[in-house]
PDB file of C-alpha atoms in Angstrom:
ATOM      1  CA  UNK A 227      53.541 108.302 153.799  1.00  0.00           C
ATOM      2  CA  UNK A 228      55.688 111.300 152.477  1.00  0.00           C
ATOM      3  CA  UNK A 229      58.896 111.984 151.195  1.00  0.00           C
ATOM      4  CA  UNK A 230      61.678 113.654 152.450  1.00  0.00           C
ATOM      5  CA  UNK A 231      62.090 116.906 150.891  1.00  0.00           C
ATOM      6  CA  UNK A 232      64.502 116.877 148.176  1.00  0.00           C
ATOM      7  CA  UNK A 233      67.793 118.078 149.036  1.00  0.00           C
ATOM      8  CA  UNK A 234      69.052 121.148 147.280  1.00  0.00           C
ATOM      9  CA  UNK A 235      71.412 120.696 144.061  1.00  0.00           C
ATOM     10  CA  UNK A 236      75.133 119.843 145.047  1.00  0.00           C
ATOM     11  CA  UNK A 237      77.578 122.406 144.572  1.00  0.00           C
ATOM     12  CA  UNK A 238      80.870 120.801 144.234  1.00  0.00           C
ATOM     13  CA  UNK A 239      84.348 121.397 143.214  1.00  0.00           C
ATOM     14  CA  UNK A 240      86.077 124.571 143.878  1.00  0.00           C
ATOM     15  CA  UNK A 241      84.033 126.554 145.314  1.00  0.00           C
ATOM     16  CA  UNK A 242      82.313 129.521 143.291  1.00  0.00           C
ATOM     17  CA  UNK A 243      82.660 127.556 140.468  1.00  0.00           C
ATOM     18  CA  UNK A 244      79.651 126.319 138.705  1.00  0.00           C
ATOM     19  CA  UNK A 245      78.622 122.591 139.455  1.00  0.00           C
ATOM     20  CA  UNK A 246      79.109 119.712 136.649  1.00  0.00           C
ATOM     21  CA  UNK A 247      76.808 116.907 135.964  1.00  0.00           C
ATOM     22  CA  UNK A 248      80.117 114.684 136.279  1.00  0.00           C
ATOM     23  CA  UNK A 249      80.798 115.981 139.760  1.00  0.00           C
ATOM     24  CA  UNK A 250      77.645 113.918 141.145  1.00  0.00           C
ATOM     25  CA  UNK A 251      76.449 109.992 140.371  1.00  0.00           C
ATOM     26  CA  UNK A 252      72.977 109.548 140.910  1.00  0.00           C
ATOM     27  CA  UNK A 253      71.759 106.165 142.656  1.00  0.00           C
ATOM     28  CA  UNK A 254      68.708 104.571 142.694  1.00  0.00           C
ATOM     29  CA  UNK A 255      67.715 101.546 145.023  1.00  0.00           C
ATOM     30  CA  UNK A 256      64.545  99.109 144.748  1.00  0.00           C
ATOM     31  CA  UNK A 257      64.550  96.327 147.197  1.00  0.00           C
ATOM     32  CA  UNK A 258      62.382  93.300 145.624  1.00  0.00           C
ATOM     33  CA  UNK A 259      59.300  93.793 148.166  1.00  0.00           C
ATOM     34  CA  UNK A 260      55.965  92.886 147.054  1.00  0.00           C
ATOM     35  CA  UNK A 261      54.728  96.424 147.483  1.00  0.00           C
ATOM     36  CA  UNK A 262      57.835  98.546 146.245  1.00  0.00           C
ATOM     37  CA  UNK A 263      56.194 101.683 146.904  1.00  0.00           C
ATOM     38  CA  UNK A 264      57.718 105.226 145.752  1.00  0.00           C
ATOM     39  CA  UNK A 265      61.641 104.913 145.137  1.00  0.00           C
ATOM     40  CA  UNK A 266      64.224 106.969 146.492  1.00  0.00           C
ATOM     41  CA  UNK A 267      66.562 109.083 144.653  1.00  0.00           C
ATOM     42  CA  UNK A 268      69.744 110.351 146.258  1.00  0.00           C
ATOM     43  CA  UNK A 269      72.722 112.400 145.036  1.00  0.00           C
ATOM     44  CA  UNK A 270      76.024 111.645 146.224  1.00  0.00           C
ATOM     45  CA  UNK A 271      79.519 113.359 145.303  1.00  0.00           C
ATOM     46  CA  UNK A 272      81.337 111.645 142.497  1.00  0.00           C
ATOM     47  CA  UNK A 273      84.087 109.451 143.453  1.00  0.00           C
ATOM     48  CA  UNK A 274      87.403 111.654 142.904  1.00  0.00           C
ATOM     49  CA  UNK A 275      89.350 111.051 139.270  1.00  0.00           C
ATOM     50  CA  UNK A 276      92.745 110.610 139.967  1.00  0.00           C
ATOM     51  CA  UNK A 277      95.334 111.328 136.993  1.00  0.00           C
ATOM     52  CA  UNK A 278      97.176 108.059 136.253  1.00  0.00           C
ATOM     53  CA  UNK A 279     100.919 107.615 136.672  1.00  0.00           C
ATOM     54  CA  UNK A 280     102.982 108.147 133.706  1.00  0.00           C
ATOM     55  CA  UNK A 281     103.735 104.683 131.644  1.00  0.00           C
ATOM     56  CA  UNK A 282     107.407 104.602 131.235  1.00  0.00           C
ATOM     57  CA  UNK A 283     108.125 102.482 127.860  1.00  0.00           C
ATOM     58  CA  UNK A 284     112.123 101.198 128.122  1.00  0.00           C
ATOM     59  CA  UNK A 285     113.695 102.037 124.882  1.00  0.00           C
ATOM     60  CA  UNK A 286     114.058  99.313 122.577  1.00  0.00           C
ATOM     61  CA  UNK A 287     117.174  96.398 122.648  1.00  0.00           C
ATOM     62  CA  UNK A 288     119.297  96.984 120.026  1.00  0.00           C
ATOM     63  CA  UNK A 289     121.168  93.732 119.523  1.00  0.00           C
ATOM     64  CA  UNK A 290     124.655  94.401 118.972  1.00  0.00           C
ATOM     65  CA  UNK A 291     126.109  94.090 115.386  1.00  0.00           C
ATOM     66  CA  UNK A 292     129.225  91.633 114.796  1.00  0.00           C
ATOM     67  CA  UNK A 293     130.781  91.726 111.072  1.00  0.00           C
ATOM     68  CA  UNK A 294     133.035  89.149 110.653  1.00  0.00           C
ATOM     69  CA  UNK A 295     135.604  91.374 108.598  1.00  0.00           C
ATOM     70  CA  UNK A 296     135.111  95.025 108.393  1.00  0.00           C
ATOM     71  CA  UNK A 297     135.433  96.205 104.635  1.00  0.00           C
ATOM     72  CA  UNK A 298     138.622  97.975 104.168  1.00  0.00           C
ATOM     73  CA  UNK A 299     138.860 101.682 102.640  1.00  0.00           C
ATOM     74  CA  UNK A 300     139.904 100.484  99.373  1.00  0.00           C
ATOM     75  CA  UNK A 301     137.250  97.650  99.055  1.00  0.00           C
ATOM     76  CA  UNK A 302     134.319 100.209 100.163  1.00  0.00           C
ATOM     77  CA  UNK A 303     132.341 101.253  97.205  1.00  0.00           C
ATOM     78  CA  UNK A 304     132.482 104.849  98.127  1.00  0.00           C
ATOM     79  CA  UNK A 305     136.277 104.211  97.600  1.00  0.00           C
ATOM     80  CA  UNK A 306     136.396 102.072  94.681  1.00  0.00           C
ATOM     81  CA  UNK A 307     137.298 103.213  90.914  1.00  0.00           C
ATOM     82  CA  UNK A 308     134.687 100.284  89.664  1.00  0.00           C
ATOM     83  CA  UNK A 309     130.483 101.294  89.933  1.00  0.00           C
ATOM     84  CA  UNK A 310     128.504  99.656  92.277  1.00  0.00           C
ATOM     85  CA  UNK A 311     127.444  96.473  90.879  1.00  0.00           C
ATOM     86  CA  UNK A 312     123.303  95.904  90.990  1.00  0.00           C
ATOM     87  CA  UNK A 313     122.160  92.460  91.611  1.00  0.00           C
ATOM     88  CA  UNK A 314     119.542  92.194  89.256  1.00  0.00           C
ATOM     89  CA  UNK A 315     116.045  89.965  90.761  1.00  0.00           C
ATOM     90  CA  UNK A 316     114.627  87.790  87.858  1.00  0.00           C
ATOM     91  CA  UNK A 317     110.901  87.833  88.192  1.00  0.00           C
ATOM     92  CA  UNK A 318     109.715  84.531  88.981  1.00  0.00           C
ATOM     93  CA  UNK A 319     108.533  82.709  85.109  1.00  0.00           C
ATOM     94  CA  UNK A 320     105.056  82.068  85.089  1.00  0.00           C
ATOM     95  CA  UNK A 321     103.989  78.737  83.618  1.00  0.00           C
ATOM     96  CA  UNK A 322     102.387  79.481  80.449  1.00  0.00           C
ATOM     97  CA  UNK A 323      98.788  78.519  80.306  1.00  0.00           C
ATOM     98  CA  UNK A 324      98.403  75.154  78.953  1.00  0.00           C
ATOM     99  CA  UNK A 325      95.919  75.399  75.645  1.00  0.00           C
ATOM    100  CA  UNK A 326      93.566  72.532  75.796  1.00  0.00           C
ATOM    101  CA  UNK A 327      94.102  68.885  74.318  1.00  0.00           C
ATOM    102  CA  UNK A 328      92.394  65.993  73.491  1.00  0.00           C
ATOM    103  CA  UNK A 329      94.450  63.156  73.653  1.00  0.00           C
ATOM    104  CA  UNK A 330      93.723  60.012  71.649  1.00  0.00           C
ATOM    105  CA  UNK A 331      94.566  56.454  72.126  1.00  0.00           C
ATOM    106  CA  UNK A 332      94.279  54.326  68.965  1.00  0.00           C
ATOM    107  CA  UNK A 333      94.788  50.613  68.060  1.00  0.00           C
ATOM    108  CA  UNK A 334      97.023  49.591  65.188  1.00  0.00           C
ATOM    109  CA  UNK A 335      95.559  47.023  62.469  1.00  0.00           C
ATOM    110  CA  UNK A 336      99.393  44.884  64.194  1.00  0.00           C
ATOM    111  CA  UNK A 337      97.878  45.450  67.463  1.00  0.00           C
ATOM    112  CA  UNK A 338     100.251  48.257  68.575  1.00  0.00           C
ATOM    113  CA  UNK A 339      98.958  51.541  69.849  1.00  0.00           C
ATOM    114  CA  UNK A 340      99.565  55.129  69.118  1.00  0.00           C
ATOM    115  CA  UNK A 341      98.925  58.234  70.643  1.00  0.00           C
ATOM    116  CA  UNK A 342      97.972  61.394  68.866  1.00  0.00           C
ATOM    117  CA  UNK A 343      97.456  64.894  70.518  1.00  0.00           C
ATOM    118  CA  UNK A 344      94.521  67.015  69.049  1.00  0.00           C
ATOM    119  CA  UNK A 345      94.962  71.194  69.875  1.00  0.00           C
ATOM    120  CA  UNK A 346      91.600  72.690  68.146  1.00  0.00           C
ATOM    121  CA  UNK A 347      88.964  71.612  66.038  1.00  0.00           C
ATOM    122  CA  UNK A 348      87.249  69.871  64.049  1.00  0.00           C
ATOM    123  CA  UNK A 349      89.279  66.574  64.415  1.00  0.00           C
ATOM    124  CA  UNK A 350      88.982  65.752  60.464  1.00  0.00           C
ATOM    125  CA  UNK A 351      88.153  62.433  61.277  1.00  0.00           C
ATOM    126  CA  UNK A 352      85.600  59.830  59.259  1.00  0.00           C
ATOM    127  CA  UNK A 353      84.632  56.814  61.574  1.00  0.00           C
ATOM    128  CA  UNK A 354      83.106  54.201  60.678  1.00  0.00           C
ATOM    129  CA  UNK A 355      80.122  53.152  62.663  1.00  0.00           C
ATOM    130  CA  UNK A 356      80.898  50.608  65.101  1.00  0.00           C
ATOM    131  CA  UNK A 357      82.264  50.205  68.872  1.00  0.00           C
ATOM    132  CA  UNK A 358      84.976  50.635  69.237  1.00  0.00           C
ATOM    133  CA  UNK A 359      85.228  53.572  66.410  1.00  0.00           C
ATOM    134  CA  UNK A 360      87.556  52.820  63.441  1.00  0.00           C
ATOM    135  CA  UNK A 361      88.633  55.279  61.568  1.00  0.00           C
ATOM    136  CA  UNK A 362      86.830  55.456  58.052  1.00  0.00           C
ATOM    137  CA  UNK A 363      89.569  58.355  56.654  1.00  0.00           C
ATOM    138  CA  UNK A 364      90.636  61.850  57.870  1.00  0.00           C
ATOM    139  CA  UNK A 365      89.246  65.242  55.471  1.00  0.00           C
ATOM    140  CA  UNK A 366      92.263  66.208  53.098  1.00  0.00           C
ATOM    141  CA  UNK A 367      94.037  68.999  54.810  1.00  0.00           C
ATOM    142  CA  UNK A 368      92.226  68.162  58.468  1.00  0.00           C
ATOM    143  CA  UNK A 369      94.218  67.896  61.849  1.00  0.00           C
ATOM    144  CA  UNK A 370      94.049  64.145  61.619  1.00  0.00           C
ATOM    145  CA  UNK A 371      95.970  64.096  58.258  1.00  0.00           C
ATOM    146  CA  UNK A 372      98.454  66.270  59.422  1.00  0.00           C
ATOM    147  CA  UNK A 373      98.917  64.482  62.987  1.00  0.00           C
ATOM    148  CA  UNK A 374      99.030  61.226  60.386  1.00  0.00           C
ATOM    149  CA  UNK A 375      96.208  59.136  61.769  1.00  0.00           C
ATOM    150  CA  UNK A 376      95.251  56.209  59.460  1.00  0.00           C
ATOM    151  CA  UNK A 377      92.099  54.551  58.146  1.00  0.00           C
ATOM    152  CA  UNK A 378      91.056  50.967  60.106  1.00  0.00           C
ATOM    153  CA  UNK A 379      92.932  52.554  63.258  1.00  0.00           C
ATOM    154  CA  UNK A 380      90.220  51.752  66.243  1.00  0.00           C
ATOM    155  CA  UNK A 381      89.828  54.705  68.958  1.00  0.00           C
ATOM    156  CA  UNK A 382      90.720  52.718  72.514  1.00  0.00           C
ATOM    157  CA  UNK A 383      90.745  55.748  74.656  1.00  0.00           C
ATOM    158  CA  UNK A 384      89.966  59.560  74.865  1.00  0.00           C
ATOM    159  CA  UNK A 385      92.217  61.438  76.869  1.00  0.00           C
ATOM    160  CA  UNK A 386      92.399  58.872  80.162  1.00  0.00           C
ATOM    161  CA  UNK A 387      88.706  57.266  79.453  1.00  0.00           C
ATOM    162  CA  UNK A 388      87.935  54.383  77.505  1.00  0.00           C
ATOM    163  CA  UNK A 389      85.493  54.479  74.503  1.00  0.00           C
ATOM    164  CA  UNK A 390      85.954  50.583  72.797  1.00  0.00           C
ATOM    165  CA  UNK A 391      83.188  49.188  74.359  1.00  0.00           C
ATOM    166  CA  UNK A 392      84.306  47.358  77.556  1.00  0.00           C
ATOM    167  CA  UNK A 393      82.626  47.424  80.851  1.00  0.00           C
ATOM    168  CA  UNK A 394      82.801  50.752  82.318  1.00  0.00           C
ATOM    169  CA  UNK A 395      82.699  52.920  79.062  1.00  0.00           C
ATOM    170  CA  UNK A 396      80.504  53.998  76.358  1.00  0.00           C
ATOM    171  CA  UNK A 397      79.093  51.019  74.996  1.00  0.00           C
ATOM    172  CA  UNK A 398      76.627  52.103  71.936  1.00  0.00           C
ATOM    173  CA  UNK A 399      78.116  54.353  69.051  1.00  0.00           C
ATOM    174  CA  UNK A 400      75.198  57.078  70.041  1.00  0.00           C
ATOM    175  CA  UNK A 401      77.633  56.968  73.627  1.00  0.00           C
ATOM    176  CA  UNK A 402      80.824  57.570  72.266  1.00  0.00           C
ATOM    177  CA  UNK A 403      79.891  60.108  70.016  1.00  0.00           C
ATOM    178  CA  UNK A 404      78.149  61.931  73.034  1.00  0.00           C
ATOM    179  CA  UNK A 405      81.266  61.276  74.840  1.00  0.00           C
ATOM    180  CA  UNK A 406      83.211  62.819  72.117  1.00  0.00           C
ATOM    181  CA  UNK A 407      80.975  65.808  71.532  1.00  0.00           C
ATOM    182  CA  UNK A 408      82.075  66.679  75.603  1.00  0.00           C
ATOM    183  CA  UNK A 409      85.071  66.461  75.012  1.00  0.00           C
ATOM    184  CA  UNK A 410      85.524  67.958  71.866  1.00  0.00           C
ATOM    185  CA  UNK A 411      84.091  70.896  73.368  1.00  0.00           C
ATOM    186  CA  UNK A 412      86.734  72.420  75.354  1.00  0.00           C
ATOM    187  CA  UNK A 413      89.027  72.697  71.856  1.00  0.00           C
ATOM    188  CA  UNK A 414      89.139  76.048  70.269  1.00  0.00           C
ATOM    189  CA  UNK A 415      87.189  76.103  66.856  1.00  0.00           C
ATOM    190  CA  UNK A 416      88.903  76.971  63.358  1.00  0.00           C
ATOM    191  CA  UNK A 417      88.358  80.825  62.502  1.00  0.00           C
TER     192      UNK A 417
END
């Protein structure tokens, strides 16, 4: 079986002018047969571009202004003896950081309890070994003395936890002093 012979190139567009690879699509058909055999090629004239219409874009709607009162000549500040007056913007007041705290809950000898708030350390605080904590004495000169803290108070709570023994909380003095060491952590040190 033989080809056809293949056409000559397509000259297209106005004529004497040279022809563009744009001018011409080329096509190429294989049916599905078992056998497909050699494929055809064939050249065909390029569908026509056509310049678009012009888009027309409708001006924006201005929406009509209404003032209430027109400013009069004499309260214009072009017109005025007294300067403009600026309306000065406050930046908004950032919170200041909050410096960390320890926070600690103690039991009277009466039975009443007082809270003290630690800002650095060390805490300056003696305890004497047993669940919950009391307090043995504070080192002369120490945060505790200063903050006031007393020997034979008993250390209920640090921060919001519990350290006096009950269910829940540190229950051996090797526990609260862990538990303490955690939290004692987060303090800045003496310099």
């Amino acid at each position: 079986q033989s080809l056809p012979p293949f056409p000559p190139p397509l000259a297209v567009g106005p004529i004497g002018a040279p022809p563009y690879p744009f001018d011409a699509a080329m096509m190429c058909c294989c049916n599905n047969e078992p056998d497909p055999g050699p494929a055809t090629v064939v050249i065909a004239p390029a569908v026509p571009m056509m310049t678009p219409a012009p888009v027309v874009v409708p001006p924006p709607v201005q929406k009509p202004v209404v003032m209430e009162k027109a400013p009069s000549l004499h309260e214009h500040a072009f017109f005025s003896h007294e300067p403009a007056v600026e309306e000065k913007v406050e930046p908004a007041k950032e919170e200041p950081a909050k410096e960390p705290s320890l926070v600690l809950h103690f039991e009277t000898p009466d039975g009443s309890t007082i809270t003290k708030v630690m800002h650095g350390r060390p805490l300056g605080l003696d305890f004497n070994k047993t669940v919950p904590l009391e307090v043995r004495g504070t080192r002369p000169g120490g945060r505790a003395e200063k903050l006031g803290i007393q020997a034979k108070w008993k250390l209920m709570k640090v921060n919001d936890a519990h350290v006096d023994g009950r269910a829940g909380s540190p229950q051996t003095i090797d526990e609260v002093k862990h538990h303490l060491t955690q939290v004692t952590a987060s303090l800045p040190p003496d310099h």
